[in-house]
């Protein structure tokens, strides 16, 4: 498996990312457990195919569509629940993606009482499903696909709308009380190119080849089309562009994860910056309606994205 749609090349100056036009969506029907109301919910994935029924976990074929997202089917203590935070919606004559931050609640007296803040996120990679607990949430998102090109910039249309209370962030971790988090919520677009390798024990390491990582703290006045972000190669830590949140990811609780050659989910430990002329092995592209790690965000925040492309 190539990890990026097979036959995809960067021969043109501007090349769309596969399924980045947001026009094709696969629909999943999830019937929630009767003990929590038995409602029918729908989950949407950037992929092709007929509607999936029967509470079928979705395992994307990365050779066709490289996209995963934060909408999931969870089965916790035998109770099935759907959480949908990514939706198709109209943009001009076609479709776009809407990522929305929501609070999901599951309460059954004497069995379970969970409230979780879920940030709407799309990413290149796949999710581990069904979700069975709230532990190690980032380890359920397998980030990145194989990629060996060196694009100059990332292009996309976007529309960001801040959430409740002027964007005040909160943390709702599943169990325990809700707490306010310092700082205003930001929509986020993160592109990272990496050189990855695996040691004999199955640990995965990487050097950072390139970075493009804007954040948006203010609501836009509608869509901003053709927004273009340069991709910076090599060590950017001493540049004016660099911000602390762009630091190397060491695989901590809010770091990135992948599945190693043994089939085990492991952290991706970035151990340094690659040279400016290095060739990557993988691309991470993550789009989110909030920032700050798992269970942190602002309810109601929305990031709309369409027409994602790379310029060469």
PDB file of C-alpha atoms in Angstrom:
ATOM      1  CA  UNK A   1       0.000   0.000   0.000  1.00  0.00           C
ATOM      2  CA  UNK A   2       1.456   3.348  -1.010  1.00  0.00           C
ATOM      3  CA  UNK A   3      -0.215   5.352   1.816  1.00  0.00           C
ATOM      4  CA  UNK A   4      -1.079   8.101  -0.697  1.00  0.00           C
ATOM      5  CA  UNK A   5      -3.481   7.352  -3.553  1.00  0.00           C
ATOM      6  CA  UNK A   6      -1.470   5.240  -5.991  1.00  0.00           C
ATOM      7  CA  UNK A   7      -0.561   6.953  -9.231  1.00  0.00           C
ATOM      8  CA  UNK A   8      -0.791  10.404  -7.626  1.00  0.00           C
ATOM      9  CA  UNK A   9       2.013  12.660  -8.910  1.00  0.00           C
ATOM     10  CA  UNK A  10       3.048  16.244  -8.510  1.00  0.00           C
ATOM     11  CA  UNK A  11       3.719  16.962 -12.168  1.00  0.00           C
ATOM     12  CA  UNK A  12       1.473  20.027 -12.269  1.00  0.00           C
ATOM     13  CA  UNK A  13       2.396  23.328 -10.617  1.00  0.00           C
ATOM     14  CA  UNK A  14      -0.748  23.193  -8.474  1.00  0.00           C
ATOM     15  CA  UNK A  15      -2.134  19.793  -7.532  1.00  0.00           C
ATOM     16  CA  UNK A  16      -5.295  19.092  -5.488  1.00  0.00           C
ATOM     17  CA  UNK A  17      -4.906  16.812  -2.509  1.00  0.00           C
ATOM     18  CA  UNK A  18      -7.013  13.687  -3.173  1.00  0.00           C
ATOM     19  CA  UNK A  19     -10.616  14.244  -2.039  1.00  0.00           C
ATOM     20  CA  UNK A  20      -9.542  17.769  -1.014  1.00  0.00           C
ATOM     21  CA  UNK A  21     -12.339  19.268  -3.092  1.00  0.00           C
ATOM     22  CA  UNK A  22     -14.708  17.866  -0.425  1.00  0.00           C
ATOM     23  CA  UNK A  23     -17.193  16.675  -3.063  1.00  0.00           C
ATOM     24  CA  UNK A  24     -17.382  12.961  -2.164  1.00  0.00           C
ATOM     25  CA  UNK A  25     -18.648  11.716   1.196  1.00  0.00           C
ATOM     26  CA  UNK A  26     -19.411   8.262   2.528  1.00  0.00           C
ATOM     27  CA  UNK A  27     -22.307   8.135   5.006  1.00  0.00           C
ATOM     28  CA  UNK A  28     -22.398   5.785   7.987  1.00  0.00           C
ATOM     29  CA  UNK A  29     -25.606   5.015   9.860  1.00  0.00           C
ATOM     30  CA  UNK A  30     -25.116   4.285  13.570  1.00  0.00           C
ATOM     31  CA  UNK A  31     -27.975   3.018  15.722  1.00  0.00           C
ATOM     32  CA  UNK A  32     -27.237   4.069  19.292  1.00  0.00           C
ATOM     33  CA  UNK A  33     -28.043   1.765  22.196  1.00  0.00           C
ATOM     34  CA  UNK A  34     -31.617   1.720  23.411  1.00  0.00           C
ATOM     35  CA  UNK A  35     -30.530   2.474  26.972  1.00  0.00           C
ATOM     36  CA  UNK A  36     -29.508   5.994  25.834  1.00  0.00           C
ATOM     37  CA  UNK A  37     -32.532   6.538  23.585  1.00  0.00           C
ATOM     38  CA  UNK A  38     -31.844   4.354  20.565  1.00  0.00           C
ATOM     39  CA  UNK A  39     -31.476   7.273  18.157  1.00  0.00           C
ATOM     40  CA  UNK A  40     -30.129   6.850  14.631  1.00  0.00           C
ATOM     41  CA  UNK A  41     -27.089   9.064  13.976  1.00  0.00           C
ATOM     42  CA  UNK A  42     -25.019   9.678  10.861  1.00  0.00           C
ATOM     43  CA  UNK A  43     -21.250   9.988  10.480  1.00  0.00           C
ATOM     44  CA  UNK A  44     -19.614  11.421   7.355  1.00  0.00           C
ATOM     45  CA  UNK A  45     -16.231  10.446   5.906  1.00  0.00           C
ATOM     46  CA  UNK A  46     -14.300  11.735   2.868  1.00  0.00           C
ATOM     47  CA  UNK A  47     -14.518   8.555   0.816  1.00  0.00           C
ATOM     48  CA  UNK A  48     -16.584   6.805  -1.833  1.00  0.00           C
ATOM     49  CA  UNK A  49     -19.179   4.073  -1.393  1.00  0.00           C
ATOM     50  CA  UNK A  50     -22.714   3.240  -0.398  1.00  0.00           C
ATOM     51  CA  UNK A  51     -24.103   4.098   3.032  1.00  0.00           C
ATOM     52  CA  UNK A  52     -22.723   1.775   5.711  1.00  0.00           C
ATOM     53  CA  UNK A  53     -25.247   0.325   8.151  1.00  0.00           C
ATOM     54  CA  UNK A  54     -25.148  -2.116  11.038  1.00  0.00           C
ATOM     55  CA  UNK A  55     -22.796  -0.064  13.227  1.00  0.00           C
ATOM     56  CA  UNK A  56     -19.846  -1.043  11.044  1.00  0.00           C
ATOM     57  CA  UNK A  57     -16.477   0.435  12.120  1.00  0.00           C
ATOM     58  CA  UNK A  58     -14.932   2.395   9.264  1.00  0.00           C
ATOM     59  CA  UNK A  59     -11.440   1.425   8.103  1.00  0.00           C
ATOM     60  CA  UNK A  60     -10.517   3.716   5.192  1.00  0.00           C
ATOM     61  CA  UNK A  61      -8.564   2.392   2.221  1.00  0.00           C
ATOM     62  CA  UNK A  62      -5.653   4.851   2.247  1.00  0.00           C
ATOM     63  CA  UNK A  63      -4.798   3.875  -1.326  1.00  0.00           C
ATOM     64  CA  UNK A  64      -8.081   5.527  -2.350  1.00  0.00           C
ATOM     65  CA  UNK A  65      -8.803   8.285   0.171  1.00  0.00           C
ATOM     66  CA  UNK A  66      -6.129   9.362   2.686  1.00  0.00           C
ATOM     67  CA  UNK A  67      -8.550  11.151   5.050  1.00  0.00           C
ATOM     68  CA  UNK A  68      -9.728  10.387   8.574  1.00  0.00           C
ATOM     69  CA  UNK A  69     -11.680  12.612  10.942  1.00  0.00           C
ATOM     70  CA  UNK A  70     -12.834  13.017  14.524  1.00  0.00           C
ATOM     71  CA  UNK A  71     -16.380  11.733  13.969  1.00  0.00           C
ATOM     72  CA  UNK A  72     -16.475   8.311  15.577  1.00  0.00           C
ATOM     73  CA  UNK A  73     -18.547   5.414  16.759  1.00  0.00           C
ATOM     74  CA  UNK A  74     -17.831   4.671  20.418  1.00  0.00           C
ATOM     75  CA  UNK A  75     -18.707   1.507  22.346  1.00  0.00           C
ATOM     76  CA  UNK A  76     -18.149   2.134  26.054  1.00  0.00           C
ATOM     77  CA  UNK A  77     -19.240  -0.503  28.608  1.00  0.00           C
ATOM     78  CA  UNK A  78     -21.404  -2.073  25.916  1.00  0.00           C
ATOM     79  CA  UNK A  79     -23.184   1.177  25.080  1.00  0.00           C
ATOM     80  CA  UNK A  80     -22.970   2.358  21.445  1.00  0.00           C
ATOM     81  CA  UNK A  81     -22.793   6.105  20.855  1.00  0.00           C
ATOM     82  CA  UNK A  82     -22.036   8.192  17.750  1.00  0.00           C
ATOM     83  CA  UNK A  83     -20.158  11.480  17.889  1.00  0.00           C
ATOM     84  CA  UNK A  84     -20.308  13.609  14.745  1.00  0.00           C
ATOM     85  CA  UNK A  85     -18.109  16.704  14.569  1.00  0.00           C
ATOM     86  CA  UNK A  86     -17.389  16.843  10.805  1.00  0.00           C
ATOM     87  CA  UNK A  87     -20.154  17.537   8.272  1.00  0.00           C
ATOM     88  CA  UNK A  88     -20.506  18.164   4.527  1.00  0.00           C
ATOM     89  CA  UNK A  89     -22.166  21.475   3.677  1.00  0.00           C
ATOM     90  CA  UNK A  90     -22.697  23.647   0.624  1.00  0.00           C
ATOM     91  CA  UNK A  91     -20.041  26.077  -0.597  1.00  0.00           C
ATOM     92  CA  UNK A  92     -20.932  27.796  -3.858  1.00  0.00           C
ATOM     93  CA  UNK A  93     -22.064  25.135  -6.336  1.00  0.00           C
ATOM     94  CA  UNK A  94     -20.327  22.306  -4.512  1.00  0.00           C
ATOM     95  CA  UNK A  95     -19.608  20.903  -1.073  1.00  0.00           C
ATOM     96  CA  UNK A  96     -17.186  21.841   1.699  1.00  0.00           C
ATOM     97  CA  UNK A  97     -16.343  20.399   5.133  1.00  0.00           C
ATOM     98  CA  UNK A  98     -17.511  21.900   8.409  1.00  0.00           C
ATOM     99  CA  UNK A  99     -15.575  20.980  11.553  1.00  0.00           C
ATOM    100  CA  UNK A 100     -17.483  21.886  14.705  1.00  0.00           C
ATOM    101  CA  UNK A 101     -16.597  21.692  18.404  1.00  0.00           C
ATOM    102  CA  UNK A 102     -19.319  19.957  20.439  1.00  0.00           C
ATOM    103  CA  UNK A 103     -19.872  18.443  23.873  1.00  0.00           C
ATOM    104  CA  UNK A 104     -21.049  14.833  23.823  1.00  0.00           C
ATOM    105  CA  UNK A 105     -22.829  13.421  26.869  1.00  0.00           C
ATOM    106  CA  UNK A 106     -23.662   9.846  27.828  1.00  0.00           C
ATOM    107  CA  UNK A 107     -25.475   9.250  31.106  1.00  0.00           C
ATOM    108  CA  UNK A 108     -27.008   6.019  32.332  1.00  0.00           C
ATOM    109  CA  UNK A 109     -27.768   5.904  36.048  1.00  0.00           C
ATOM    110  CA  UNK A 110     -25.442   3.512  37.837  1.00  0.00           C
ATOM    111  CA  UNK A 111     -23.502   2.591  34.678  1.00  0.00           C
ATOM    112  CA  UNK A 112     -21.871   5.577  33.026  1.00  0.00           C
ATOM    113  CA  UNK A 113     -21.813   9.372  33.224  1.00  0.00           C
ATOM    114  CA  UNK A 114     -19.460  10.973  30.684  1.00  0.00           C
ATOM    115  CA  UNK A 115     -19.268  14.453  29.181  1.00  0.00           C
ATOM    116  CA  UNK A 116     -16.569  14.968  26.543  1.00  0.00           C
ATOM    117  CA  UNK A 117     -15.632  18.011  24.493  1.00  0.00           C
ATOM    118  CA  UNK A 118     -14.898  16.897  20.937  1.00  0.00           C
ATOM    119  CA  UNK A 119     -13.126  19.272  18.563  1.00  0.00           C
ATOM    120  CA  UNK A 120     -13.980  18.889  14.878  1.00  0.00           C
ATOM    121  CA  UNK A 121     -10.844  17.625  13.142  1.00  0.00           C
ATOM    122  CA  UNK A 122      -9.903  16.229   9.734  1.00  0.00           C
ATOM    123  CA  UNK A 123      -6.498  14.709   9.057  1.00  0.00           C
ATOM    124  CA  UNK A 124      -4.490  12.587   6.651  1.00  0.00           C
ATOM    125  CA  UNK A 125      -4.502   9.172   8.298  1.00  0.00           C
ATOM    126  CA  UNK A 126      -7.114   7.072  10.070  1.00  0.00           C
ATOM    127  CA  UNK A 127      -8.837   6.650  13.413  1.00  0.00           C
ATOM    128  CA  UNK A 128      -8.850   3.535  15.592  1.00  0.00           C
ATOM    129  CA  UNK A 129     -12.501   2.508  15.864  1.00  0.00           C
ATOM    130  CA  UNK A 130     -14.655   1.778  17.776  1.00  0.00           C
ATOM    131  CA  UNK A 131     -13.487   4.068  20.547  1.00  0.00           C
ATOM    132  CA  UNK A 132     -13.816   2.236  23.875  1.00  0.00           C
ATOM    133  CA  UNK A 133     -12.643   4.789  26.470  1.00  0.00           C
ATOM    134  CA  UNK A 134     -11.439   8.353  26.965  1.00  0.00           C
ATOM    135  CA  UNK A 135      -7.840   7.349  27.777  1.00  0.00           C
ATOM    136  CA  UNK A 136      -4.959   8.418  25.498  1.00  0.00           C
ATOM    137  CA  UNK A 137      -7.226  10.155  22.961  1.00  0.00           C
ATOM    138  CA  UNK A 138      -4.396  11.135  20.594  1.00  0.00           C
ATOM    139  CA  UNK A 139      -3.359   7.485  20.318  1.00  0.00           C
ATOM    140  CA  UNK A 140      -6.672   6.823  18.582  1.00  0.00           C
ATOM    141  CA  UNK A 141      -5.725   9.162  15.703  1.00  0.00           C
ATOM    142  CA  UNK A 142      -3.100   7.641  13.411  1.00  0.00           C
ATOM    143  CA  UNK A 143      -1.519  10.716  11.850  1.00  0.00           C
ATOM    144  CA  UNK A 144       0.115  10.941   8.468  1.00  0.00           C
ATOM    145  CA  UNK A 145       0.486   9.035   5.192  1.00  0.00           C
ATOM    146  CA  UNK A 146       3.463   8.245   2.981  1.00  0.00           C
ATOM    147  CA  UNK A 147       4.589  11.204   0.868  1.00  0.00           C
ATOM    148  CA  UNK A 148       7.891  12.030  -0.861  1.00  0.00           C
ATOM    149  CA  UNK A 149       7.285  15.382  -2.598  1.00  0.00           C
ATOM    150  CA  UNK A 150       8.500  18.902  -1.671  1.00  0.00           C
ATOM    151  CA  UNK A 151       5.616  21.362  -2.217  1.00  0.00           C
ATOM    152  CA  UNK A 152       6.196  25.108  -1.801  1.00  0.00           C
ATOM    153  CA  UNK A 153       2.849  26.107  -0.303  1.00  0.00           C
ATOM    154  CA  UNK A 154      -0.563  24.929   0.885  1.00  0.00           C
ATOM    155  CA  UNK A 155      -3.702  26.460  -0.672  1.00  0.00           C
ATOM    156  CA  UNK A 156      -7.258  26.217   0.647  1.00  0.00           C
ATOM    157  CA  UNK A 157     -10.558  28.067   1.071  1.00  0.00           C
ATOM    158  CA  UNK A 158     -11.642  28.621   4.665  1.00  0.00           C
ATOM    159  CA  UNK A 159     -14.225  30.245   6.899  1.00  0.00           C
ATOM    160  CA  UNK A 160     -13.717  30.349  10.678  1.00  0.00           C
ATOM    161  CA  UNK A 161     -16.432  31.177  13.209  1.00  0.00           C
ATOM    162  CA  UNK A 162     -15.528  31.565  16.862  1.00  0.00           C
ATOM    163  CA  UNK A 163     -17.567  29.704  19.458  1.00  0.00           C
ATOM    164  CA  UNK A 164     -19.401  30.604  22.652  1.00  0.00           C
ATOM    165  CA  UNK A 165     -18.421  33.378  25.090  1.00  0.00           C
ATOM    166  CA  UNK A 166     -16.067  35.057  22.665  1.00  0.00           C
ATOM    167  CA  UNK A 167     -13.993  31.930  22.190  1.00  0.00           C
ATOM    168  CA  UNK A 168     -13.235  31.187  25.852  1.00  0.00           C
ATOM    169  CA  UNK A 169     -11.720  27.710  25.997  1.00  0.00           C
ATOM    170  CA  UNK A 170     -12.850  24.991  28.371  1.00  0.00           C
ATOM    171  CA  UNK A 171     -11.714  21.437  29.108  1.00  0.00           C
ATOM    172  CA  UNK A 172     -14.291  18.665  29.379  1.00  0.00           C
ATOM    173  CA  UNK A 173     -12.323  15.401  29.761  1.00  0.00           C
ATOM    174  CA  UNK A 174     -15.043  12.777  30.225  1.00  0.00           C
ATOM    175  CA  UNK A 175     -14.880  12.336  33.979  1.00  0.00           C
ATOM    176  CA  UNK A 176     -14.406  15.151  36.460  1.00  0.00           C
ATOM    177  CA  UNK A 177     -15.440  18.761  36.391  1.00  0.00           C
ATOM    178  CA  UNK A 178     -15.397  21.199  33.479  1.00  0.00           C
ATOM    179  CA  UNK A 179     -12.657  23.817  33.811  1.00  0.00           C
ATOM    180  CA  UNK A 180     -11.826  27.035  32.017  1.00  0.00           C
ATOM    181  CA  UNK A 181      -8.528  27.103  30.110  1.00  0.00           C
ATOM    182  CA  UNK A 182      -6.538  30.284  29.666  1.00  0.00           C
ATOM    183  CA  UNK A 183      -6.532  31.778  26.185  1.00  0.00           C
ATOM    184  CA  UNK A 184      -8.887  32.200  23.253  1.00  0.00           C
ATOM    185  CA  UNK A 185      -9.802  29.299  20.997  1.00  0.00           C
ATOM    186  CA  UNK A 186      -8.108  29.168  17.591  1.00  0.00           C
ATOM    187  CA  UNK A 187      -8.943  27.292  14.433  1.00  0.00           C
ATOM    188  CA  UNK A 188      -5.857  25.499  13.203  1.00  0.00           C
ATOM    189  CA  UNK A 189      -4.311  24.198   9.978  1.00  0.00           C
ATOM    190  CA  UNK A 190      -1.151  22.145  10.540  1.00  0.00           C
ATOM    191  CA  UNK A 191       1.022  20.694   7.767  1.00  0.00           C
ATOM    192  CA  UNK A 192       4.194  18.822   8.741  1.00  0.00           C
ATOM    193  CA  UNK A 193       6.561  16.891   6.476  1.00  0.00           C
ATOM    194  CA  UNK A 194       8.662  14.250   8.211  1.00  0.00           C
ATOM    195  CA  UNK A 195      11.448  11.751   7.590  1.00  0.00           C
ATOM    196  CA  UNK A 196      10.415   8.713   9.649  1.00  0.00           C
ATOM    197  CA  UNK A 197      12.218   5.526  10.613  1.00  0.00           C
ATOM    198  CA  UNK A 198      11.627   2.591  12.963  1.00  0.00           C
ATOM    199  CA  UNK A 199      14.098   0.823  15.229  1.00  0.00           C
ATOM    200  CA  UNK A 200      14.304  -2.903  15.970  1.00  0.00           C
ATOM    201  CA  UNK A 201      11.946  -2.551  18.956  1.00  0.00           C
ATOM    202  CA  UNK A 202       9.236  -0.881  16.863  1.00  0.00           C
ATOM    203  CA  UNK A 203       9.755   2.681  18.138  1.00  0.00           C
ATOM    204  CA  UNK A 204       9.083   5.311  15.466  1.00  0.00           C
ATOM    205  CA  UNK A 205      11.244   8.425  15.174  1.00  0.00           C
ATOM    206  CA  UNK A 206      11.183  11.373  12.793  1.00  0.00           C
ATOM    207  CA  UNK A 207      13.017  14.473  11.733  1.00  0.00           C
ATOM    208  CA  UNK A 208      10.946  17.532  10.817  1.00  0.00           C
ATOM    209  CA  UNK A 209      11.467  18.334   7.141  1.00  0.00           C
ATOM    210  CA  UNK A 210       9.007  21.224   6.731  1.00  0.00           C
ATOM    211  CA  UNK A 211       6.283  23.150   8.569  1.00  0.00           C
ATOM    212  CA  UNK A 212       3.202  25.250   7.744  1.00  0.00           C
ATOM    213  CA  UNK A 213       1.033  25.934  10.796  1.00  0.00           C
ATOM    214  CA  UNK A 214      -1.345  28.944  10.893  1.00  0.00           C
ATOM    215  CA  UNK A 215      -3.920  29.580  13.613  1.00  0.00           C
ATOM    216  CA  UNK A 216      -7.074  31.706  13.411  1.00  0.00           C
ATOM    217  CA  UNK A 217      -8.389  33.476  16.527  1.00  0.00           C
ATOM    218  CA  UNK A 218     -10.977  35.816  14.963  1.00  0.00           C
ATOM    219  CA  UNK A 219     -14.120  35.011  13.023  1.00  0.00           C
ATOM    220  CA  UNK A 220     -13.930  35.704   9.311  1.00  0.00           C
ATOM    221  CA  UNK A 221     -16.551  37.651   7.364  1.00  0.00           C
ATOM    222  CA  UNK A 222     -17.559  34.699   5.262  1.00  0.00           C
ATOM    223  CA  UNK A 223     -15.269  32.605   3.076  1.00  0.00           C
ATOM    224  CA  UNK A 224     -11.652  33.480   2.273  1.00  0.00           C
ATOM    225  CA  UNK A 225     -10.931  31.695  -0.988  1.00  0.00           C
ATOM    226  CA  UNK A 226      -7.522  30.736  -2.342  1.00  0.00           C
ATOM    227  CA  UNK A 227      -5.708  31.340   0.949  1.00  0.00           C
ATOM    228  CA  UNK A 228      -2.056  30.378   0.450  1.00  0.00           C
ATOM    229  CA  UNK A 229       0.400  29.441   3.217  1.00  0.00           C
ATOM    230  CA  UNK A 230       4.132  28.969   2.506  1.00  0.00           C
ATOM    231  CA  UNK A 231       5.763  25.719   3.574  1.00  0.00           C
ATOM    232  CA  UNK A 232       9.028  26.359   5.461  1.00  0.00           C
ATOM    233  CA  UNK A 233      11.817  23.785   5.137  1.00  0.00           C
ATOM    234  CA  UNK A 234      14.525  22.939   7.643  1.00  0.00           C
ATOM    235  CA  UNK A 235      15.000  24.317  11.158  1.00  0.00           C
ATOM    236  CA  UNK A 236      12.554  27.210  11.620  1.00  0.00           C
ATOM    237  CA  UNK A 237      13.098  27.600  15.362  1.00  0.00           C
ATOM    238  CA  UNK A 238      15.198  30.759  14.923  1.00  0.00           C
ATOM    239  CA  UNK A 239      12.970  32.466  12.345  1.00  0.00           C
ATOM    240  CA  UNK A 240      10.320  35.170  12.687  1.00  0.00           C
ATOM    241  CA  UNK A 241       7.733  32.668  11.447  1.00  0.00           C
ATOM    242  CA  UNK A 242       8.286  30.250  14.336  1.00  0.00           C
ATOM    243  CA  UNK A 243       5.824  30.089  17.252  1.00  0.00           C
ATOM    244  CA  UNK A 244       6.224  27.896  20.363  1.00  0.00           C
ATOM    245  CA  UNK A 245       3.348  25.648  19.326  1.00  0.00           C
ATOM    246  CA  UNK A 246       5.335  24.677  16.197  1.00  0.00           C
ATOM    247  CA  UNK A 247       7.966  22.913  18.309  1.00  0.00           C
ATOM    248  CA  UNK A 248       9.061  19.359  17.600  1.00  0.00           C
ATOM    249  CA  UNK A 249       6.491  16.810  18.805  1.00  0.00           C
ATOM    250  CA  UNK A 250       8.072  14.352  21.241  1.00  0.00           C
ATOM    251  CA  UNK A 251       5.185  11.896  21.371  1.00  0.00           C
ATOM    252  CA  UNK A 252       3.703  13.074  24.691  1.00  0.00           C
ATOM    253  CA  UNK A 253       0.029  12.886  25.558  1.00  0.00           C
ATOM    254  CA  UNK A 254      -0.863  15.509  22.931  1.00  0.00           C
ATOM    255  CA  UNK A 255       1.680  14.313  20.347  1.00  0.00           C
ATOM    256  CA  UNK A 256       1.136  12.302  17.189  1.00  0.00           C
ATOM    257  CA  UNK A 257       0.831   8.524  16.823  1.00  0.00           C
ATOM    258  CA  UNK A 258       1.065   5.933  14.055  1.00  0.00           C
ATOM    259  CA  UNK A 259       0.930   2.166  13.633  1.00  0.00           C
ATOM    260  CA  UNK A 260       4.384   0.579  13.369  1.00  0.00           C
ATOM    261  CA  UNK A 261       5.433  -2.359  11.188  1.00  0.00           C
ATOM    262  CA  UNK A 262       4.357  -4.766  13.949  1.00  0.00           C
ATOM    263  CA  UNK A 263       0.816  -3.351  13.936  1.00  0.00           C
ATOM    264  CA  UNK A 264       1.194  -1.599  17.291  1.00  0.00           C
ATOM    265  CA  UNK A 265       0.113   2.015  17.856  1.00  0.00           C
ATOM    266  CA  UNK A 266       3.160   4.003  18.992  1.00  0.00           C
ATOM    267  CA  UNK A 267       4.075   7.693  19.395  1.00  0.00           C
ATOM    268  CA  UNK A 268       5.976   9.474  16.634  1.00  0.00           C
ATOM    269  CA  UNK A 269       8.987  11.043  18.338  1.00  0.00           C
ATOM    270  CA  UNK A 270      10.421  13.991  16.459  1.00  0.00           C
ATOM    271  CA  UNK A 271      14.095  14.090  17.417  1.00  0.00           C
ATOM    272  CA  UNK A 272      15.385  16.988  15.330  1.00  0.00           C
ATOM    273  CA  UNK A 273      15.106  19.221  12.281  1.00  0.00           C
ATOM    274  CA  UNK A 274      16.076  17.825   8.890  1.00  0.00           C
ATOM    275  CA  UNK A 275      18.294  19.714   6.471  1.00  0.00           C
ATOM    276  CA  UNK A 276      16.510  22.231   4.180  1.00  0.00           C
ATOM    277  CA  UNK A 277      17.014  19.973   1.132  1.00  0.00           C
ATOM    278  CA  UNK A 278      15.775  16.768   2.809  1.00  0.00           C
ATOM    279  CA  UNK A 279      13.141  14.584   1.137  1.00  0.00           C
ATOM    280  CA  UNK A 280      10.202  13.575   3.378  1.00  0.00           C
ATOM    281  CA  UNK A 281       8.745  10.118   3.849  1.00  0.00           C
ATOM    282  CA  UNK A 282       5.405  11.229   5.349  1.00  0.00           C
ATOM    283  CA  UNK A 283       2.985  14.142   5.407  1.00  0.00           C
ATOM    284  CA  UNK A 284       0.776  15.154   8.334  1.00  0.00           C
ATOM    285  CA  UNK A 285      -2.084  17.519   7.505  1.00  0.00           C
ATOM    286  CA  UNK A 286      -4.508  18.305  10.326  1.00  0.00           C
ATOM    287  CA  UNK A 287      -7.419  20.767  10.201  1.00  0.00           C
ATOM    288  CA  UNK A 288      -9.282  21.597  13.413  1.00  0.00           C
ATOM    289  CA  UNK A 289     -11.908  23.912  14.883  1.00  0.00           C
ATOM    290  CA  UNK A 290      -9.813  24.293  18.057  1.00  0.00           C
ATOM    291  CA  UNK A 291      -6.338  24.002  19.523  1.00  0.00           C
ATOM    292  CA  UNK A 292      -4.759  23.037  22.820  1.00  0.00           C
ATOM    293  CA  UNK A 293      -4.926  19.259  22.919  1.00  0.00           C
ATOM    294  CA  UNK A 294      -7.558  16.659  23.708  1.00  0.00           C
ATOM    295  CA  UNK A 295     -10.885  17.712  25.257  1.00  0.00           C
ATOM    296  CA  UNK A 296      -9.948  21.437  25.051  1.00  0.00           C
ATOM    297  CA  UNK A 297     -11.831  23.922  22.902  1.00  0.00           C
ATOM    298  CA  UNK A 298     -14.812  26.224  22.619  1.00  0.00           C
ATOM    299  CA  UNK A 299     -18.275  24.758  22.008  1.00  0.00           C
ATOM    300  CA  UNK A 300     -19.780  26.073  18.790  1.00  0.00           C
ATOM    301  CA  UNK A 301     -16.467  26.957  17.128  1.00  0.00           C
ATOM    302  CA  UNK A 302     -16.504  26.038  13.425  1.00  0.00           C
ATOM    303  CA  UNK A 303     -13.783  25.788  10.795  1.00  0.00           C
ATOM    304  CA  UNK A 304     -15.014  25.350   7.220  1.00  0.00           C
ATOM    305  CA  UNK A 305     -12.502  24.098   4.632  1.00  0.00           C
ATOM    306  CA  UNK A 306     -12.619  23.476   0.879  1.00  0.00           C
ATOM    307  CA  UNK A 307     -10.420  23.032  -2.198  1.00  0.00           C
ATOM    308  CA  UNK A 308      -7.154  21.946  -0.540  1.00  0.00           C
ATOM    309  CA  UNK A 309      -4.190  22.017  -2.941  1.00  0.00           C
ATOM    310  CA  UNK A 310      -0.395  22.035  -2.971  1.00  0.00           C
ATOM    311  CA  UNK A 311       1.729  24.371  -5.072  1.00  0.00           C
ATOM    312  CA  UNK A 312       5.050  23.137  -6.485  1.00  0.00           C
TER     313      UNK A 312
END
